[in-house]
C-alpha atoms as an extended CHARMM CRD file, in Angstrom:
* protein
*
       216  EXT
         1         1  MET       CA             11.9840000000      -13.0570000000       -5.7320000000  PROA      1               0.0000000000
         2         2  GLY       CA              9.7610000000      -11.6360000000       -8.2150000000  PROA      2               0.0000000000
         3         3  GLU       CA              7.2360000000       -8.4870000000       -7.9660000000  PROA      3               0.0000000000
         4         4  LEU       CA              5.0600000000       -9.2780000000       -4.9040000000  PROA      4               0.0000000000
         5         5  ARG       CA              1.0580000000       -9.4170000000       -6.3620000000  PROA      5               0.0000000000
         6         6  CYS       CA             -1.8410000000       -7.5990000000       -4.6260000000  PROA      6               0.0000000000
         7         7  PRO       CA             -4.0270000000      -10.0580000000       -2.9860000000  PROA      7               0.0000000000
         8         8  GLN       CA             -7.1950000000       -8.0650000000       -4.0510000000  PROA      8               0.0000000000
         9         9  CYS       CA             -6.7680000000       -6.2670000000       -7.7420000000  PROA      9               0.0000000000
        10        10  GLY       CA             -3.5060000000       -9.0350000000       -8.6920000000  PROA      10              0.0000000000
        11        11  GLY       CA             -1.2830000000       -5.9960000000       -9.5580000000  PROA      11              0.0000000000
        12        12  ARG       CA              2.3040000000       -6.2590000000       -8.9590000000  PROA      12              0.0000000000
        13        13  ARG       CA              3.1850000000       -2.7750000000       -8.0690000000  PROA      13              0.0000000000
        14        14  ALA       CA              3.6750000000       -2.9750000000       -4.2280000000  PROA      14              0.0000000000
        15        15  ARG       CA              5.8780000000       -1.4040000000       -2.1060000000  PROA      15              0.0000000000
        16        16  ARG       CA              7.0660000000       -1.9240000000        1.6120000000  PROA      16              0.0000000000
        17        17  CYS       CA              4.7980000000        0.3110000000        4.3560000000  PROA      17              0.0000000000
        18        18  HSD       CA              5.3330000000        1.0100000000        8.0360000000  PROA      18              0.0000000000
        19        19  ARG       CA              4.9430000000       -1.8030000000       10.6950000000  PROA      19              0.0000000000
        20        20  VAL       CA              2.1320000000       -1.2180000000       12.8120000000  PROA      20              0.0000000000
        21        21  GLY       CA              1.8510000000       -3.0850000000       16.2260000000  PROA      21              0.0000000000
        22        22  ALA       CA              4.0170000000       -6.0380000000       18.1210000000  PROA      22              0.0000000000
        23        23  LEU       CA              2.5130000000       -8.6200000000       15.7710000000  PROA      23              0.0000000000
        24        24  GLU       CA              4.2830000000       -7.1870000000       12.4660000000  PROA      24              0.0000000000
        25        25  ARG       CA              7.3190000000       -6.3220000000       14.2500000000  PROA      25              0.0000000000
        26        26  ALA       CA              7.6320000000      -10.1500000000       15.5220000000  PROA      26              0.0000000000
        27        27  LEU       CA              6.7520000000      -10.9550000000       12.0630000000  PROA      27              0.0000000000
        28        28  SER       CA             10.1590000000       -9.3620000000       10.3980000000  PROA      28              0.0000000000
        29        29  GLY       CA             11.7610000000      -11.4620000000       12.1990000000  PROA      29              0.0000000000
        30        30  VAL       CA             10.9130000000      -13.8310000000        9.7820000000  PROA      30              0.0000000000
        31        31  TYR       CA             10.5960000000      -12.1140000000        6.4490000000  PROA      31              0.0000000000
        32        32  VAL       CA              6.9890000000      -11.0520000000        6.5780000000  PROA      32              0.0000000000
        33        33  TYR       CA              6.2370000000       -7.2470000000        5.6160000000  PROA      33              0.0000000000
        34        34  PRO       CA              3.5830000000       -5.0180000000        5.3580000000  PROA      34              0.0000000000
        35        35  PHE       CA              3.1630000000       -3.7230000000        1.7260000000  PROA      35              0.0000000000
        36        36  ARG       CA              0.8710000000       -1.2140000000       -0.0680000000  PROA      36              0.0000000000
        37        37  CYS       CA             -0.7600000000       -1.6060000000       -3.3220000000  PROA      37              0.0000000000
        38        38  GLN       CA              0.3070000000        1.3430000000       -5.4890000000  PROA      38              0.0000000000
        39        39  LEU       CA             -3.0240000000        0.5290000000       -7.6230000000  PROA      39              0.0000000000
        40        40  CYS       CA             -5.6230000000       -0.2720000000       -5.5810000000  PROA      40              0.0000000000
        41        41  GLY       CA             -4.1820000000        1.2450000000       -2.0040000000  PROA      41              0.0000000000
        42        42  ARG       CA             -4.6960000000       -2.6740000000       -0.4440000000  PROA      42              0.0000000000
        43        43  ARG       CA             -2.5070000000       -2.9360000000        2.6460000000  PROA      43              0.0000000000
        44        44  PHE       CA             -1.0770000000       -6.6010000000        3.0470000000  PROA      44              0.0000000000
        45        45  ARG       CA              1.4020000000       -8.9370000000        4.5480000000  PROA      45              0.0000000000
        46        46  ALA       CA              3.6410000000      -11.3170000000        2.0360000000  PROA      46              0.0000000000
        47        47  LEU       CA              6.6850000000      -13.3770000000        2.4230000000  PROA      47              0.0000000000
        48        48  HSD       CA              9.7630000000      -11.8860000000        1.1280000000  PROA      48              0.0000000000
        49        49  TRP       CA             12.4880000000      -13.8190000000        2.0700000000  PROA      49              0.0000000000
        50        50  GLY       CA             15.8500000000      -13.1100000000        3.0760000000  PROA      50              0.0000000000
        51        51  ALA       CA             15.4590000000       -9.3340000000        2.6290000000  PROA      51              0.0000000000
        52        52  ARG       CA             16.1820000000       -6.8960000000        5.2470000000  PROA      52              0.0000000000
        53        53  TYR       CA             14.5200000000       -3.5360000000        5.2180000000  PROA      53              0.0000000000
        54        54  VAL       CA             16.9080000000       -0.2830000000        6.6610000000  PROA      54              0.0000000000
        55        55  LYS       CA             14.6940000000        1.5460000000        8.5550000000  PROA      55              0.0000000000
        56        56  ARG       CA             13.9670000000        5.4220000000        7.7510000000  PROA      56              0.0000000000
        57        57  SER       CA             12.7530000000        7.9400000000        8.9520000000  PROA      57              0.0000000000
        58        58  ALA       CA              9.3030000000        8.3250000000       10.5640000000  PROA      58              0.0000000000
        59        59  ASP       CA              8.1780000000       10.1970000000        6.7930000000  PROA      59              0.0000000000
        60        60  ARG       CA              9.0370000000        7.3600000000        4.6370000000  PROA      60              0.0000000000
        61        61  ARG       CA              6.1210000000        7.7350000000        2.1500000000  PROA      61              0.0000000000
        62        62  GLU       CA              3.9510000000        4.0680000000        1.5770000000  PROA      62              0.0000000000
        63        63  TRP       CA              2.9890000000        5.4030000000       -2.1790000000  PROA      63              0.0000000000
        64        64  GLU       CA              5.4690000000        5.9470000000       -4.9620000000  PROA      64              0.0000000000
        65        65  ARG       CA              5.6160000000        9.2060000000       -6.8230000000  PROA      65              0.0000000000
        66        66  LEU       CA              5.7190000000        9.5910000000      -10.2610000000  PROA      66              0.0000000000
        67        67  ALA       CA              7.4990000000       11.9680000000      -12.1120000000  PROA      67              0.0000000000
        68        68  ILE       CA              4.9340000000       14.3260000000      -13.8150000000  PROA      68              0.0000000000
        69        69  ARG       CA              4.9310000000       17.9620000000      -15.0050000000  PROA      69              0.0000000000
        70        70  ALA       CA              1.5090000000       19.3300000000      -14.8830000000  PROA      70              0.0000000000
        71        71  PRO       CA             -0.0500000000       22.6930000000      -14.1510000000  PROA      71              0.0000000000
        72        72  VAL       CA             -1.1270000000       23.1910000000      -10.6100000000  PROA      72              0.0000000000
        73        73  VAL       CA             -3.0270000000       26.0820000000       -8.6890000000  PROA      73              0.0000000000
        74        74  LEU       CA             -3.1240000000       26.4690000000       -5.2610000000  PROA      74              0.0000000000
        75        75  ARG       CA             -5.6680000000       28.4050000000       -3.3980000000  PROA      75              0.0000000000
        76        76  SER       CA             -5.6010000000       29.7030000000        0.3860000000  PROA      76              0.0000000000
        77        77  GLY       CA             -8.0440000000       31.8710000000        1.1030000000  PROA      77              0.0000000000
        78        78  ALA       CA             -7.8810000000       35.2050000000       -1.3160000000  PROA      78              0.0000000000
        79        79  VAL       CA             -4.8350000000       34.3320000000       -2.4840000000  PROA      79              0.0000000000
        80        80  VAL       CA             -4.2160000000       32.0820000000       -5.7740000000  PROA      80              0.0000000000
        81        81  ALA       CA             -0.9330000000       30.9610000000       -6.7110000000  PROA      81              0.0000000000
        82        82  PRO       CA             -0.1290000000       29.3980000000      -10.0860000000  PROA      82              0.0000000000
        83        83  GLY       CA              2.8600000000       26.5630000000      -10.2540000000  PROA      83              0.0000000000
        84        84  GLU       CA              3.8430000000       23.2080000000      -11.8030000000  PROA      84              0.0000000000
        85        85  ALA       CA              2.9270000000       19.7910000000      -10.1050000000  PROA      85              0.0000000000
        86        86  THR       CA              6.3410000000       17.9600000000      -10.5680000000  PROA      86              0.0000000000
        87        87  GLU       CA              5.6150000000       14.4430000000       -8.7810000000  PROA      87              0.0000000000
        88        88  ILE       CA              2.4660000000       12.3820000000       -8.3530000000  PROA      88              0.0000000000
        89        89  SER       CA              0.5450000000        9.6500000000       -6.2570000000  PROA      89              0.0000000000
        90        90  LEU       CA             -2.3860000000        8.3040000000       -4.6750000000  PROA      90              0.0000000000
        91        91  GLU       CA             -1.7070000000       10.0410000000       -1.2560000000  PROA      91              0.0000000000
        92        92  GLY       CA             -0.1950000000       13.3890000000       -2.8690000000  PROA      92              0.0000000000
        93        93  PHE       CA              1.8810000000       15.5280000000       -4.7710000000  PROA      93              0.0000000000
        94        94  THR       CA              4.7260000000       17.5510000000       -4.8280000000  PROA      94              0.0000000000
        95        95  ALA       CA              4.7160000000       21.4100000000       -6.3460000000  PROA      95              0.0000000000
        96        96  LYS       CA              6.8500000000       24.1080000000       -7.3770000000  PROA      96              0.0000000000
        97        97  THR       CA              5.5010000000       27.5100000000       -6.6410000000  PROA      97              0.0000000000
        98        98  ALA       CA              6.2660000000       30.8200000000       -5.7130000000  PROA      98              0.0000000000
        99        99  ALA       CA              4.0590000000       31.0310000000       -3.1930000000  PROA      99              0.0000000000
       100       100  ARG       CA              5.5890000000       30.8710000000        0.6510000000  PROA      100             0.0000000000
       101       101  LEU       CA              4.1390000000       27.7030000000        2.3980000000  PROA      101             0.0000000000
       102       102  VAL       CA              5.1190000000       26.5660000000        5.5970000000  PROA      102             0.0000000000
       103       103  GLU       CA              4.4600000000       22.6570000000        7.4980000000  PROA      103             0.0000000000
       104       104  GLY       CA              0.9900000000       22.3140000000        8.1010000000  PROA      104             0.0000000000
       105       105  ALA       CA             -0.6060000000       24.8700000000        5.9580000000  PROA      105             0.0000000000
       106       106  THR       CA             -3.6950000000       23.6440000000        4.0510000000  PROA      106             0.0000000000
       107       107  VAL       CA             -4.3300000000       24.6210000000        0.6140000000  PROA      107             0.0000000000
       108       108  GLY       CA             -7.3470000000       24.0070000000       -2.3320000000  PROA      108             0.0000000000
       109       109  ALA       CA             -5.6800000000       22.9810000000       -5.2640000000  PROA      109             0.0000000000
       110       110  THR       CA             -6.2310000000       22.4410000000       -9.2870000000  PROA      110             0.0000000000
       111       111  LEU       CA             -4.4530000000       19.6630000000      -11.0520000000  PROA      111             0.0000000000
       112       112  ASP       CA             -4.3980000000       19.7850000000      -14.7740000000  PROA      112             0.0000000000
       113       113  LEU       CA             -3.0390000000       16.1790000000      -15.1510000000  PROA      113             0.0000000000
       114       114  VAL       CA             -4.0850000000       15.4670000000      -18.5520000000  PROA      114             0.0000000000
       115       115  PRO       CA             -4.3260000000       17.5490000000      -21.4420000000  PROA      115             0.0000000000
       116       116  GLY       CA             -7.7760000000       18.1300000000      -22.6140000000  PROA      116             0.0000000000
       117       117  GLU       CA             -9.7630000000       16.6600000000      -19.5750000000  PROA      117             0.0000000000
       118       118  ARG       CA            -11.4380000000       18.5700000000      -17.0560000000  PROA      118             0.0000000000
       119       119  PRO       CA             -8.7170000000       19.3760000000      -13.8470000000  PROA      119             0.0000000000
       120       120  ILE       CA             -8.7640000000       17.2970000000      -11.2410000000  PROA      120             0.0000000000
       121       121  GLU       CA            -10.3360000000       19.6110000000       -8.0610000000  PROA      121             0.0000000000
       122       122  VAL       CA             -8.6900000000       18.5960000000       -4.4430000000  PROA      122             0.0000000000
       123       123  GLU       CA            -10.6820000000       20.3830000000       -1.7090000000  PROA      123             0.0000000000
       124       124  GLU       CA             -8.3480000000       20.3060000000        0.7740000000  PROA      124             0.0000000000
       125       125  ALA       CA             -4.2880000000       19.2720000000        0.9260000000  PROA      125             0.0000000000
       126       126  VAL       CA             -1.7350000000       19.9980000000        3.9420000000  PROA      126             0.0000000000
       127       127  VAL       CA              1.8720000000       20.8740000000        3.7490000000  PROA      127             0.0000000000
       128       128  LYS       CA              4.0060000000       17.7320000000        4.4570000000  PROA      128             0.0000000000
       129       129  ALA       CA              7.5870000000       19.2120000000        3.6240000000  PROA      129             0.0000000000
       130       130  VAL       CA              8.9160000000       22.5340000000        2.4410000000  PROA      130             0.0000000000
       131       131  ARG       CA             12.2510000000       21.4740000000        0.0580000000  PROA      131             0.0000000000
       132       132  SER       CA             14.1450000000       23.5390000000       -1.7890000000  PROA      132             0.0000000000
       133       133  ASP       CA             12.7620000000       21.7670000000       -5.0900000000  PROA      133             0.0000000000
       134       134  GLY       CA              9.2110000000       21.4980000000       -4.4500000000  PROA      134             0.0000000000
       135       135  ILE       CA              6.9720000000       21.4910000000       -1.4300000000  PROA      135             0.0000000000
       136       136  GLY       CA              4.8210000000       18.3520000000       -0.5400000000  PROA      136             0.0000000000
       137       137  PHE       CA              1.5170000000       17.8180000000       -0.3450000000  PROA      137             0.0000000000
       138       138  GLN       CA             -0.5790000000       15.3740000000        1.1850000000  PROA      138             0.0000000000
       139       139  PHE       CA             -4.4410000000       14.7920000000        0.3130000000  PROA      139             0.0000000000
       140       140  VAL       CA             -6.9480000000       15.5930000000        2.6750000000  PROA      140             0.0000000000
       141       141  ARG       CA            -10.0510000000       16.1890000000        1.2080000000  PROA      141             0.0000000000
       142       142  LEU       CA            -10.7320000000       14.4860000000       -2.3150000000  PROA      142             0.0000000000
       143       143  GLY       CA            -14.3310000000       14.1300000000       -3.8400000000  PROA      143             0.0000000000
       144       144  ASP       CA            -14.8850000000        9.6360000000       -4.6630000000  PROA      144             0.0000000000
       145       145  GLU       CA            -14.8940000000       10.7240000000       -8.4370000000  PROA      145             0.0000000000
       146       146  GLU       CA            -11.8420000000       13.0690000000       -8.4480000000  PROA      146             0.0000000000
       147       147  ARG       CA             -9.8490000000       10.2750000000       -6.8780000000  PROA      147             0.0000000000
       148       148  ARG       CA            -11.1270000000        7.3290000000       -9.3440000000  PROA      148             0.0000000000
       149       149  ARG       CA             -9.9660000000        9.6340000000      -11.7390000000  PROA      149             0.0000000000
       150       150  LEU       CA             -6.3760000000        9.9670000000      -10.1710000000  PROA      150             0.0000000000
       151       151  ARG       CA             -6.1390000000        6.4310000000       -9.7670000000  PROA      151             0.0000000000
       152       152  ARG       CA             -6.8500000000        6.3750000000      -13.2890000000  PROA      152             0.0000000000
       153       153  VAL       CA             -4.2000000000        8.5930000000      -14.1480000000  PROA      153             0.0000000000
       154       154  VAL       CA             -1.3110000000        6.7890000000      -11.4990000000  PROA      154             0.0000000000
       155       155  VAL       CA             -2.0650000000        3.5650000000      -13.3650000000  PROA      155             0.0000000000
       156       156  ASP       CA             -1.8320000000        4.1980000000      -16.7840000000  PROA      156             0.0000000000
       157       157  ARG       CA              1.4220000000        6.2750000000      -15.9310000000  PROA      157             0.0000000000
       158       158  LEU       CA              2.3810000000        3.2020000000      -14.0360000000  PROA      158             0.0000000000
       159       159  ALA       CA              1.8000000000        0.8200000000      -16.8890000000  PROA      159             0.0000000000
       160       160  HSD       CA              3.5270000000        3.1890000000      -19.3080000000  PROA      160             0.0000000000
       161       161  GLU       CA              6.8670000000        3.1960000000      -16.8950000000  PROA      161             0.0000000000
       162       162  HSD       CA              6.7330000000       -0.6890000000      -16.8880000000  PROA      162             0.0000000000
       163       163  ASP       CA              9.6750000000       -2.1260000000      -18.7120000000  PROA      163             0.0000000000
       164       164  ALA       CA              8.0910000000       -3.0490000000      -22.1150000000  PROA      164             0.0000000000
       165       165  THR       CA             11.3610000000       -5.2550000000      -22.5970000000  PROA      165             0.0000000000
       166       166  VAL       CA             10.0830000000       -7.5900000000      -19.6110000000  PROA      166             0.0000000000
       167       167  PRO       CA              6.7800000000       -9.0250000000      -20.7340000000  PROA      167             0.0000000000
       168       168  PRO       CA              4.0580000000       -9.6710000000      -17.3250000000  PROA      168             0.0000000000
       169       169  GLY       CA              4.0160000000      -12.8500000000      -16.6190000000  PROA      169             0.0000000000
       170       170  PRO       CA              0.4600000000      -14.5420000000      -17.6200000000  PROA      170             0.0000000000
       171       171  ASP       CA             -2.3560000000      -13.8550000000      -15.0840000000  PROA      171             0.0000000000
       172       172  ARG       CA             -3.5500000000      -16.9770000000      -13.5500000000  PROA      172             0.0000000000
       173       173  PRO       CA             -6.6940000000      -17.0260000000      -12.5890000000  PROA      173             0.0000000000
       174       174  ARG       CA             -8.3390000000      -18.0020000000       -9.1720000000  PROA      174             0.0000000000
       175       175  GLU       CA            -11.7620000000      -18.5890000000       -7.7440000000  PROA      175             0.0000000000
       176       176  GLY       CA            -12.3470000000      -15.8030000000       -5.2110000000  PROA      176             0.0000000000
       177       177  ARG       CA            -13.1170000000      -18.6650000000       -2.2170000000  PROA      177             0.0000000000
       178       178  LEU       CA             -9.2940000000      -19.8840000000       -3.2380000000  PROA      178             0.0000000000
       179       179  ARG       CA             -7.4360000000      -16.6080000000       -2.9080000000  PROA      179             0.0000000000
       180       180  ILE       CA             -7.0450000000      -16.7230000000        0.8760000000  PROA      180             0.0000000000
       181       181  LEU       CA             -4.8080000000      -19.6080000000        0.6410000000  PROA      181             0.0000000000
       182       182  GLY       CA             -2.3000000000      -17.0420000000       -0.5210000000  PROA      182             0.0000000000
       183       183  SER       CA             -3.4240000000      -14.8170000000        2.0780000000  PROA      183             0.0000000000
       184       184  VAL       CA              0.1960000000      -14.8550000000        4.5990000000  PROA      184             0.0000000000
       185       185  ASP       CA             -2.9530000000      -14.5280000000        7.7350000000  PROA      185             0.0000000000
       186       186  PHE       CA             -4.8900000000      -17.3820000000        6.7060000000  PROA      186             0.0000000000
       187       187  TRP       CA             -1.5780000000      -19.4240000000        7.0670000000  PROA      187             0.0000000000
       188       188  LEU       CA             -0.7870000000      -17.7810000000       10.4350000000  PROA      188             0.0000000000
       189       189  VAL       CA             -3.7580000000      -18.5070000000       11.8430000000  PROA      189             0.0000000000
       190       190  THR       CA             -3.9140000000      -22.2740000000       10.6580000000  PROA      190             0.0000000000
       191       191  LEU       CA             -0.2070000000      -22.4230000000       12.0700000000  PROA      191             0.0000000000
       192       192  VAL       CA             -1.4380000000      -21.4650000000       15.5260000000  PROA      192             0.0000000000
       193       193  ILE       CA             -4.0610000000      -23.5660000000       15.8560000000  PROA      193             0.0000000000
       194       194  ALA       CA             -2.3250000000      -26.7430000000       14.8140000000  PROA      194             0.0000000000
       195       195  LEU       CA              0.6240000000      -25.3810000000       17.3800000000  PROA      195             0.0000000000
       196       196  ILE       CA             -1.9330000000      -25.4380000000       20.2370000000  PROA      196             0.0000000000
       197       197  ALA       CA             -3.6750000000      -28.3690000000       19.1340000000  PROA      197             0.0000000000
       198       198  VAL       CA              0.0450000000      -30.1340000000       19.5010000000  PROA      198             0.0000000000
       199       199  ALA       CA              0.4490000000      -28.3640000000       22.7190000000  PROA      199             0.0000000000
       200       200  TRP       CA             -2.8710000000      -29.8110000000       23.8660000000  PROA      200             0.0000000000
       201       201  LEU       CA             -2.4730000000      -33.3470000000       23.0250000000  PROA      201             0.0000000000
       202       202  ARG       CA              1.1570000000      -33.5440000000       24.7910000000  PROA      202             0.0000000000
       203       203  LEU       CA             -0.1630000000      -31.9890000000       27.8060000000  PROA      203             0.0000000000
       204       204  PHE       CA             -3.0540000000      -34.2950000000       27.8420000000  PROA      204             0.0000000000
       205       205  PRO       CA             -2.4990000000      -37.5470000000       26.1630000000  PROA      205             0.0000000000
       206       206  TRP       CA             -5.6170000000      -39.1970000000       27.5570000000  PROA      206             0.0000000000
       207       207  PHE       CA             -7.7540000000      -36.7700000000       25.3420000000  PROA      207             0.0000000000
       208       208  THR       CA             -6.7660000000      -38.7190000000       22.3450000000  PROA      208             0.0000000000
       209       209  ARG       CA             -8.5410000000      -41.8300000000       23.8310000000  PROA      209             0.0000000000
       210       210  CYS       CA            -11.5000000000      -40.2750000000       24.8930000000  PROA      210             0.0000000000
       211       211  VAL       CA            -12.5010000000      -38.1870000000       21.2550000000  PROA      211             0.0000000000
       212       212  TYR       CA            -14.5600000000      -41.1790000000       20.2990000000  PROA      212             0.0000000000
       213       213  GLY       CA            -16.6660000000      -41.6250000000       23.4870000000  PROA      213             0.0000000000
       214       214  MET       CA            -14.2880000000      -44.4510000000       24.6970000000  PROA      214             0.0000000000
       215       215  ASN       CA            -13.6320000000      -45.0710000000       28.7020000000  PROA      215             0.0000000000
       216       216  CYS       CA            -10.8760000000      -42.9100000000       29.8830000000  PROA      216             0.0000000000
């Protein structure tokens, strides 16, 4: 099966994410899984026929982290610690630093991702994991403008990572109203309505003779 297409932005960079609730667990039995678009953040369900996903630990990331080397400055109260960001995503980042932090600690951060441009200021990030190769942070508070700038950086890097030897498939324009036809939820609702209608007619066959005002 080819790359999944996001129903919102049309991008082809989606990542399998956690199932939520009994419905999504049941749908996975027929190969319908939830995904997260890495370009716009939209969460959607899609048919991935024949695919089975191995259950991972509870901290499995829904966002793909991209390799990067960029200066970062961490702030915690009056303490300021320099470091180097080694991974970045729309959800958070990984950094190497001499600062001693524990899981659950919160910091502010300045990410200098693009040379020559103003650094991205993170108001608050929380430590999610402390490993030998770096500390994983998740964004807690990030201004709208800073989030837009971060999204642009991530999208640009995703585009550069795309295999240049395999050109992307041609975009097929679709009217906004027709996009719903590609939604798994739309077809699930349609199927449920059809099954209810069939069951009703089987249980109450006289109904078909009364629909048009005929004598019952």
